[in-house]
CSV table of C-alpha atoms in Angstrom, one decimal:
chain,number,residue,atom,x,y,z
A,566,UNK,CA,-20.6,-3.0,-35.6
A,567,UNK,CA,-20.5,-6.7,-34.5
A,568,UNK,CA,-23.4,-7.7,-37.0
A,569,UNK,CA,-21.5,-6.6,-39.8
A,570,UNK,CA,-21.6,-8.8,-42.7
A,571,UNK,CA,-18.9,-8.7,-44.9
A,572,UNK,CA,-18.4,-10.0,-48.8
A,573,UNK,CA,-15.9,-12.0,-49.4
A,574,UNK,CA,-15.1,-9.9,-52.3
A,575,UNK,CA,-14.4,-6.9,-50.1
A,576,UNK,CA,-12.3,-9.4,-47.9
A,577,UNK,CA,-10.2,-10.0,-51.0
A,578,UNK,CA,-10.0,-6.1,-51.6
A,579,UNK,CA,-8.8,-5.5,-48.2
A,580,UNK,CA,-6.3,-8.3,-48.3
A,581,UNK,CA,-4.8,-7.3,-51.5
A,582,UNK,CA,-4.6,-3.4,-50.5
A,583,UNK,CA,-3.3,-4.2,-46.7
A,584,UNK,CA,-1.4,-7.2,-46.7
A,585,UNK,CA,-0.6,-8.7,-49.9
A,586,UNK,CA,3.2,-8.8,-50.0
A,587,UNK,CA,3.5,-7.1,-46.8
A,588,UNK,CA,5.7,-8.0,-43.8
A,589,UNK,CA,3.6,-8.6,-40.4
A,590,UNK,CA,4.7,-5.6,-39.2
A,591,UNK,CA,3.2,-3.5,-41.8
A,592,UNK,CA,-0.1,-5.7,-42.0
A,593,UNK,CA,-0.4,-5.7,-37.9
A,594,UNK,CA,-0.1,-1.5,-38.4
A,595,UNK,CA,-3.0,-1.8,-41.2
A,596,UNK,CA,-4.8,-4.2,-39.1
A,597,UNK,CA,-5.2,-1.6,-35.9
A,598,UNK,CA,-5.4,1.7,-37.5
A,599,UNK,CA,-8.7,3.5,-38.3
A,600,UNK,CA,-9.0,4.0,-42.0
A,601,UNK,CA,-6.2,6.2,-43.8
A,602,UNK,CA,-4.7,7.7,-40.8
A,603,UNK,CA,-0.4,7.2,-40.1
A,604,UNK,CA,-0.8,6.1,-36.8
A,605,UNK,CA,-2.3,3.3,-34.3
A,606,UNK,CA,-4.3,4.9,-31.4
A,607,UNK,CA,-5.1,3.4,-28.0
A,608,UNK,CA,-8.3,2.8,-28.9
A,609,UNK,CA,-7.4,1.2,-32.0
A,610,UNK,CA,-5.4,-1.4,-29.6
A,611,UNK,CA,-8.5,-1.9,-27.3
A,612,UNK,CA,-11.4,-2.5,-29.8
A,613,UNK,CA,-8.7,-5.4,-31.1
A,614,UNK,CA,-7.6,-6.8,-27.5
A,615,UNK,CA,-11.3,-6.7,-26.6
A,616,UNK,CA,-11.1,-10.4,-28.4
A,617,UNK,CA,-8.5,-11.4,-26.4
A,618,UNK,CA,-10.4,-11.4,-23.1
A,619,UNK,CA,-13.0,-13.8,-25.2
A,620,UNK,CA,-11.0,-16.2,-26.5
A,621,UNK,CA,-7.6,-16.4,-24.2
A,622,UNK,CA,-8.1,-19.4,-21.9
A,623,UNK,CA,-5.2,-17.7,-19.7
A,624,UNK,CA,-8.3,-15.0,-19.1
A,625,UNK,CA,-11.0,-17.6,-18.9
A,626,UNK,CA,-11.6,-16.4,-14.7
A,627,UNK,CA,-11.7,-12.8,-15.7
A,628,UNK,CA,-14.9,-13.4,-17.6
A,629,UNK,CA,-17.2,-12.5,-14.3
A,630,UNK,CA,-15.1,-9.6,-13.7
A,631,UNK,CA,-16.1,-6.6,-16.5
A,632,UNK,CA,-14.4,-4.5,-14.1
A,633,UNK,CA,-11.3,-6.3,-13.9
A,634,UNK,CA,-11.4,-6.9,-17.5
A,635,UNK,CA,-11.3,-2.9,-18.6
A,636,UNK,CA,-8.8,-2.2,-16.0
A,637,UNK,CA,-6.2,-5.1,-17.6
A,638,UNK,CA,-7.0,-4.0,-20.9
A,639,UNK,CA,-6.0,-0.6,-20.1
A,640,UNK,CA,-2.5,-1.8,-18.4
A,641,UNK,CA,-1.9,-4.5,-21.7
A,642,UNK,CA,-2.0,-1.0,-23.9
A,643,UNK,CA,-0.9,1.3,-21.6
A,644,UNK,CA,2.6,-0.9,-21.6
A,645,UNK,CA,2.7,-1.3,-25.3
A,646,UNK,CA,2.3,2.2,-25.2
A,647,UNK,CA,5.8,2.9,-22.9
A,648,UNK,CA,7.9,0.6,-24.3
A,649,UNK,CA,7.1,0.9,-27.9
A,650,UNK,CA,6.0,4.7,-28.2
A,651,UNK,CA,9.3,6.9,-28.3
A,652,UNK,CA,7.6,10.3,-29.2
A,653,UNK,CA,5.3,9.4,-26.0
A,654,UNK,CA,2.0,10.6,-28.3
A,655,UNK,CA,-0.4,7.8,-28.3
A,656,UNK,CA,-0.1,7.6,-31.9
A,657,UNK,CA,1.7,5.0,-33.0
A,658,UNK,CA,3.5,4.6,-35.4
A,659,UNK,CA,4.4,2.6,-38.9
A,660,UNK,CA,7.9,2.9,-37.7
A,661,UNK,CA,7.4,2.3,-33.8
A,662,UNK,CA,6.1,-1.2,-34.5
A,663,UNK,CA,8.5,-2.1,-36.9
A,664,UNK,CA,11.1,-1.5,-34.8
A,665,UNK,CA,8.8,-3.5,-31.5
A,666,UNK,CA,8.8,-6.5,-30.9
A,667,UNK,CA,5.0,-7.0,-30.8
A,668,UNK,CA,4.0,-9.4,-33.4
A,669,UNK,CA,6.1,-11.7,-31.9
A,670,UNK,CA,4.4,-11.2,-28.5
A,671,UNK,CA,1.2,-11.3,-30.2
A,672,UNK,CA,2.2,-14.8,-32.0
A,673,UNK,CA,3.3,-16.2,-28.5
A,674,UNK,CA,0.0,-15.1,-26.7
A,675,UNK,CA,-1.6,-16.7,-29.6
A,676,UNK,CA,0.4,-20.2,-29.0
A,677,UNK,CA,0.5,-19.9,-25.0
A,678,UNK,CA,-2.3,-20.8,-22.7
A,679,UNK,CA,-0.8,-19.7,-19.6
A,680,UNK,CA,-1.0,-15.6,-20.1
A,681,UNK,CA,1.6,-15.5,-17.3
A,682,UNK,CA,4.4,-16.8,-19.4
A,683,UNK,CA,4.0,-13.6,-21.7
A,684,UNK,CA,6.2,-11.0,-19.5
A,685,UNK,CA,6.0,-8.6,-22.3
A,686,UNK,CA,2.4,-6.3,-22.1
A,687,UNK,CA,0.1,-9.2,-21.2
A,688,UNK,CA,1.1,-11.1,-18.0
A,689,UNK,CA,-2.4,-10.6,-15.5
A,690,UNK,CA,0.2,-11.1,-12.7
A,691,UNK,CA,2.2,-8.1,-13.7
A,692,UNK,CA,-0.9,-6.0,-14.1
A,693,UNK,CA,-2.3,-7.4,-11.2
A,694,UNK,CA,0.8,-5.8,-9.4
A,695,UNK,CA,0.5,-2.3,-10.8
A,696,UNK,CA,-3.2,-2.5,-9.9
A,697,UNK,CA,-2.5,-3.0,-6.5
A,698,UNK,CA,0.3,-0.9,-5.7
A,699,UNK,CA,-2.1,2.3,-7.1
A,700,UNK,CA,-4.8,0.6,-5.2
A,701,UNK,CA,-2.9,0.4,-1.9
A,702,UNK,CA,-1.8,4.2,-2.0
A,703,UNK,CA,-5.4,5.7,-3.2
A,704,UNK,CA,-7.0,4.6,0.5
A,705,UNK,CA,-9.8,7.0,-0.9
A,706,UNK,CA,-10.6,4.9,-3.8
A,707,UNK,CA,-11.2,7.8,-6.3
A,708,UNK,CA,-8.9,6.0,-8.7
A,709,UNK,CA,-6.6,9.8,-8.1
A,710,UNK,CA,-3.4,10.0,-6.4
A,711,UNK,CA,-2.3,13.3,-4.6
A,712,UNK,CA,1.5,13.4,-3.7
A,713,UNK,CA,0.3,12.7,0.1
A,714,UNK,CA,-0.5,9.2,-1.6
A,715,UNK,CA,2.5,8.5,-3.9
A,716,UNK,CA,5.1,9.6,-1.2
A,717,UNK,CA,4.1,6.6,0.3
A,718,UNK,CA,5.1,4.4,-2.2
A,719,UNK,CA,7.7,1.5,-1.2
A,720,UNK,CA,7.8,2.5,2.1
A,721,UNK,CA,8.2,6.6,1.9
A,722,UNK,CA,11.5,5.3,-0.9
A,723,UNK,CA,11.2,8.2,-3.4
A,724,UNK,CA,12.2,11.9,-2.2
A,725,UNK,CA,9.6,14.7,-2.0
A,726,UNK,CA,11.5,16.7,-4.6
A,727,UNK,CA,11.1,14.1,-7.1
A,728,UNK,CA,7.6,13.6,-6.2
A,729,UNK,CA,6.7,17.5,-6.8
A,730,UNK,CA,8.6,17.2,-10.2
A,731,UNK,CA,6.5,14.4,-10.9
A,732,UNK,CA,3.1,15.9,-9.8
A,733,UNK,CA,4.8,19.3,-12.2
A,734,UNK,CA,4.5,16.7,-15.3
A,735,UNK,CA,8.6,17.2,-15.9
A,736,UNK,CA,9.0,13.7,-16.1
A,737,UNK,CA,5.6,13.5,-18.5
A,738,UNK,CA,2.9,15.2,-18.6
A,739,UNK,CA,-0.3,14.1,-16.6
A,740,UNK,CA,-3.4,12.1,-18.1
A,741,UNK,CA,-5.6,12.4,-15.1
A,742,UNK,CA,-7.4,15.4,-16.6
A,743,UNK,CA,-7.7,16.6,-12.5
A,744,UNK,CA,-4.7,19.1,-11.5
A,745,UNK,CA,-2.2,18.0,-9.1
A,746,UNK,CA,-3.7,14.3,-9.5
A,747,UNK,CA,-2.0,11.4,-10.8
A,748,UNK,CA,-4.9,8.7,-12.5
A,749,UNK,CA,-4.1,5.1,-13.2
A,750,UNK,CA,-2.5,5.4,-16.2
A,751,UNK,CA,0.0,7.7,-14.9
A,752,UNK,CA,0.9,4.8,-12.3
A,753,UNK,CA,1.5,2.7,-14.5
A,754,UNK,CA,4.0,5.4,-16.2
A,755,UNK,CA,5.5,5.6,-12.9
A,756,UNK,CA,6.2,2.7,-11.3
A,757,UNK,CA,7.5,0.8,-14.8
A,758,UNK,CA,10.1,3.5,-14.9
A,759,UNK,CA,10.5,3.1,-11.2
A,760,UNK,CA,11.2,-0.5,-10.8
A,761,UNK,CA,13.2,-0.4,-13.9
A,762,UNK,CA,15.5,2.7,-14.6
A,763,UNK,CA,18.0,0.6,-16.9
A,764,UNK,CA,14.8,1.1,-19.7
A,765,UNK,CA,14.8,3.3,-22.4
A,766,UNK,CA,11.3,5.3,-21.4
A,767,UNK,CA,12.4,4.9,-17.8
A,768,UNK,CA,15.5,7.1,-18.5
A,769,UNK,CA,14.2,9.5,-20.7
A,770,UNK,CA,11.2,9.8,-17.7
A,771,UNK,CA,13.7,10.0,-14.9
A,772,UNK,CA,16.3,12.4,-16.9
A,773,UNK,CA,13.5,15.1,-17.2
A,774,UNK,CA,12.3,15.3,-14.0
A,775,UNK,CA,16.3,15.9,-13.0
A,776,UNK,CA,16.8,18.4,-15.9
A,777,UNK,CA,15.1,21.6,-13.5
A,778,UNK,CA,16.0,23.9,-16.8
A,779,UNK,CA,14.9,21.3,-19.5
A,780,UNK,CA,18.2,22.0,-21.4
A,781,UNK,CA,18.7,18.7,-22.5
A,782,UNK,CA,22.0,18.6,-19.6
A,783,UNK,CA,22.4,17.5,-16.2
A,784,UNK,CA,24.8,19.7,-14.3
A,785,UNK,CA,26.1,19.3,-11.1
A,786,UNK,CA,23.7,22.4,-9.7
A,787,UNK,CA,20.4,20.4,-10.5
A,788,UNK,CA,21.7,16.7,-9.2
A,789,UNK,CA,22.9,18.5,-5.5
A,790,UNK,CA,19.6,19.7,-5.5
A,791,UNK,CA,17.8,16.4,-5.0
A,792,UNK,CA,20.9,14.9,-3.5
A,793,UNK,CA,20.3,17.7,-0.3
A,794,UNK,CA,17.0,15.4,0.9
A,795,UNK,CA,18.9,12.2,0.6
A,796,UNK,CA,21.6,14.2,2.6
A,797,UNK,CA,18.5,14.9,5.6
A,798,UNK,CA,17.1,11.3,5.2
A,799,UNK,CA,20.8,10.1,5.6
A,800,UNK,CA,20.8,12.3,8.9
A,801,UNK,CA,17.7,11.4,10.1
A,802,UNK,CA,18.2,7.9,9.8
A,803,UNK,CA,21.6,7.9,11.4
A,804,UNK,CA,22.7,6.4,7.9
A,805,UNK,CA,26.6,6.9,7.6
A,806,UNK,CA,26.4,10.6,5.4
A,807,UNK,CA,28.2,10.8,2.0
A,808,UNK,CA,28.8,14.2,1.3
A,809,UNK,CA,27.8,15.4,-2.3
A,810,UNK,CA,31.5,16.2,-3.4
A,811,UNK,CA,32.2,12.5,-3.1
A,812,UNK,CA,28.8,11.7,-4.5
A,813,UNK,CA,29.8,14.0,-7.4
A,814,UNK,CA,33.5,12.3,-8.1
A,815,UNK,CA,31.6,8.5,-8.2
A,816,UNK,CA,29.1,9.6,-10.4
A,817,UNK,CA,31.4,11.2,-13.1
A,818,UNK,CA,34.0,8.5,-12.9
A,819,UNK,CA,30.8,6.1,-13.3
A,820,UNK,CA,28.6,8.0,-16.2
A,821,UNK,CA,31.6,9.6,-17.8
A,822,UNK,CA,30.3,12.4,-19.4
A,823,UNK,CA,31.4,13.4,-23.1
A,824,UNK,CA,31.1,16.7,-21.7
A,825,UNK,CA,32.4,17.1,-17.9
A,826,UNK,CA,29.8,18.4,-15.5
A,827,UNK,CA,27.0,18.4,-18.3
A,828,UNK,CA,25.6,14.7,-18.2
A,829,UNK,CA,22.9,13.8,-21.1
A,830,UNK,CA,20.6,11.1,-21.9
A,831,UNK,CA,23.0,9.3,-24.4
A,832,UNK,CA,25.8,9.5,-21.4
A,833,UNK,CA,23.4,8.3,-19.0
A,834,UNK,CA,22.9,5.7,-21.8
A,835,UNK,CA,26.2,4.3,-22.8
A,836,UNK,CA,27.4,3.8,-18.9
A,837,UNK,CA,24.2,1.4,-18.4
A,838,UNK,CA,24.3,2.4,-14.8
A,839,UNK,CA,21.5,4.9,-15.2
A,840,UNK,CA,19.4,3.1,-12.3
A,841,UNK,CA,22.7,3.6,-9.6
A,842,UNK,CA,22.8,7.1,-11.1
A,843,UNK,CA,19.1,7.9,-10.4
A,844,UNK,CA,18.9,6.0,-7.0
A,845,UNK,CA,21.6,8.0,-5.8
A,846,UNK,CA,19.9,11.5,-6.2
A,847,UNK,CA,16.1,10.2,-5.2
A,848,UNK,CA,15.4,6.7,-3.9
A,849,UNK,CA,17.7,6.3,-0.6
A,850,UNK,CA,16.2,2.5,0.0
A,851,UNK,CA,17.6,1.1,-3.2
A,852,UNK,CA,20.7,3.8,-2.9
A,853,UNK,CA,21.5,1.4,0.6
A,854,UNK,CA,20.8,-2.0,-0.7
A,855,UNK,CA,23.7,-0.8,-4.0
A,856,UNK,CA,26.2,0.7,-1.1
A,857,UNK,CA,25.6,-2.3,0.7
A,858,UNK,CA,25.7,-4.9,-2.2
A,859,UNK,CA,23.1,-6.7,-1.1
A,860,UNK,CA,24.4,-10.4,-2.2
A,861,UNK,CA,20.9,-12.1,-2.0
A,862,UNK,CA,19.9,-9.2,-4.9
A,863,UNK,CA,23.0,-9.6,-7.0
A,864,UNK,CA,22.9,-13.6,-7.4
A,865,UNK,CA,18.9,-13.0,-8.4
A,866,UNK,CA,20.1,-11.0,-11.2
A,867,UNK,CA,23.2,-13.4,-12.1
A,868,UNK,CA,20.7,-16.0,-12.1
A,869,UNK,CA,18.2,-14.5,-14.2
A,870,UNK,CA,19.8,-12.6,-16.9
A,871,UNK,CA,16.9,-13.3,-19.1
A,872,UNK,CA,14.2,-10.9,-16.9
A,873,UNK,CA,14.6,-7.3,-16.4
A,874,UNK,CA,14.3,-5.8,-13.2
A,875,UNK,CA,10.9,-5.0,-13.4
A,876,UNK,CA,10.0,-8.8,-13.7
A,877,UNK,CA,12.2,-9.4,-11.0
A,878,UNK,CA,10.0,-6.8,-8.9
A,879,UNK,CA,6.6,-8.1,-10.1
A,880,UNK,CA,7.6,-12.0,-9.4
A,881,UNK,CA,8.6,-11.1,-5.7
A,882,UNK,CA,5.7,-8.5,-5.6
A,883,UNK,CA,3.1,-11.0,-6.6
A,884,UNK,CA,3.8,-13.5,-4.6
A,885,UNK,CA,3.8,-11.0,-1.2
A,886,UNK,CA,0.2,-10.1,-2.7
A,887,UNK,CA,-0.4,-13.7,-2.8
A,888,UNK,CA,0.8,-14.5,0.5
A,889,UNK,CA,-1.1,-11.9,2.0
A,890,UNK,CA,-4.6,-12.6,0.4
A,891,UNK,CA,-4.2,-16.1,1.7
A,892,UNK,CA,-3.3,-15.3,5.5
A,893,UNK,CA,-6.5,-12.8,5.0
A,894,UNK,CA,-8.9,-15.8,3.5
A,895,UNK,CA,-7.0,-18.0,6.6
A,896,UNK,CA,-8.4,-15.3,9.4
A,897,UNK,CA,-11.8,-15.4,8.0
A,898,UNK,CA,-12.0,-19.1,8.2
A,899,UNK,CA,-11.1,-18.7,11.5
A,900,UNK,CA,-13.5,-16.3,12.3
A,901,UNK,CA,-16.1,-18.4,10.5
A,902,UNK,CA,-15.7,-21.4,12.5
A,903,UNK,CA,-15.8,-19.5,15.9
A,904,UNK,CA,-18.7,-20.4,18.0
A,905,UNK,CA,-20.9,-17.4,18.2
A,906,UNK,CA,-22.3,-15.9,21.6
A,907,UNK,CA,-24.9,-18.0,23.9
């Protein structure tokens, strides 16, 4: 509890057992975990973080706000949790933060009072992004999705037979607790490995939901049958139609399979053009800007080789929130200042 007194003695004790000649790795792991167990659990993560929201002047504004508070909490582990957590269990392990990079993050938010400047896990703008985009699709405001919702993503971008394989939990199984619902931290899941498909989680999410057999291969068979909507959305939207044989030939010459017409995660991998690869079977809008080479997006990555494409997305995506809750706080002014009726 948070009247706890402890000894110093059992201070020492602890120090000796848990960090004494231990790299910060090891002594972050001992830190989190609850007694003897092997692994770090989300709530492990929170009951530490919680101190954060205290003590961060970066947070300072977010003290009025509990609500606000639990909701970037959850997003700061949720993304430690996807980037860092490759058996995708919530238990985390010796090994998994070893091989993170999350003492250094934790050392950086420790030295930097502008939370903004840590992309990795803690950025409020970057949360303040995925909390939007879920709560701009749940017009309810249940804090559930249901596929009606998430086609509606990005302007209608991904295909309705990703979406169902999404709502099937191919891609990874559901949190939400509530069938055919997608909750917050699924959203998170989502969009992180939509917005950023060159990401190890993102391919491994992306992959299974194309993998209709679960084999572990790709085959030409499963990627014609998401290319077929892309094929009607082409059609309907008097988009120039590029038949799936051709579609086929540029994607094997582009992942180049160890094993032709069986593509697998390592492939997929290797080629670093998993994003192109996905795009092409279920997101037509970003499928256009690559055919197009859209040069105002390919001198934003040349010029920023340091950010990945998710920070790219959040930077341009908060600032369009930004915009917007100005023009909105600009109309009410307005509306303020009107004379009222006689």
């Amino acid at each position: 509890g948070t009247n706890t007194v402890v000894s110093r003695a059992e201070c020492q004790q602890w120090w000796t057992n848990n960090a004494k000649q231990k790299d910060p790795e090891h002594r972050l792991f001992n830190l989190l975990r609850t007694g003897d167990r092997n692994y770090v659990s989300r709530d492990d993560w929170r009951e530490h973080l919680v101190a954060l929201l205290d003590t961060h002047p970066g947070l300072d504004f977010l003290k009025g706000t509990p609500e606000f508070q639990d909701r970037y909490l959850e997003c700061v582990v949720e993304r430690i949790y996807y980037v860092n957590n490759r058996a995708e269990n919530y238990k985390m392990s010796l090994a998994e933060i070893k091989r993170s990079n999350l003492t250094s993050v934790l050392k950086l938010v420790d030295e930097e009072p502008d939370i903004n400047k840590v992309m990795d896990y803690f950025s409020y703008e970057h949360f303040y992004v995925l909390y939007c985009k879920f709560w701009e699709l749940d017009t309810d405001h249940d804090f559930l999705l249901d596929r009606d919702d998430l086609v509606k993503l990005s302007n209608y971008a991904l295909t309705y037979r990703i979406v169902d394989r999404v709502f099937a939990g191919a891609c990874r199984p559901l949190t939400s607790q509530v069938p055919d619902r997608l909750g917050y931290q699924d959203f998170i899941w989502l969009l992180l490995s939509e917005e950023d498909k060159h990401s190890e989680t993102a391919i491994r999410f992306w992959f299974r939901g194309i993998d209709l057999d679960g084999d572990g291969y790709i085959t030409p068979h499963e990627m014609e049958f998401f290319y077929k909507e892309q094929l009607h959305r082409m059609d309907c939207l008097a988009q120039e139609v590029v038949q799936f044989e051709d579609i086929l030939c540029q994607m094997t010459d582009m992942v180049k399979p160890a094993r032709e017409g069986y593509i697998t995660m390592m492939d997929l991998r290797k080629c670093k053009q998993a994003a192109v690869f996905f795009n092409v079977l279920f997101n037509l809008t970003k499928f256009i800007q690559y055919d197009q080479k859209d040069p105002g997006q390919i001198f934003n990555e040349r010029a920023t080789p340091e950010l990945t494409d998710w920070d790219r997305f959040a930077k341009v995506e908060y600032a369009r929130l930004a915009q917007e809750e100005d023009q909105g706080e600009a109309v009410e002014e307005e509306w303020e200042m009107e004379p009222g009726p006689p």
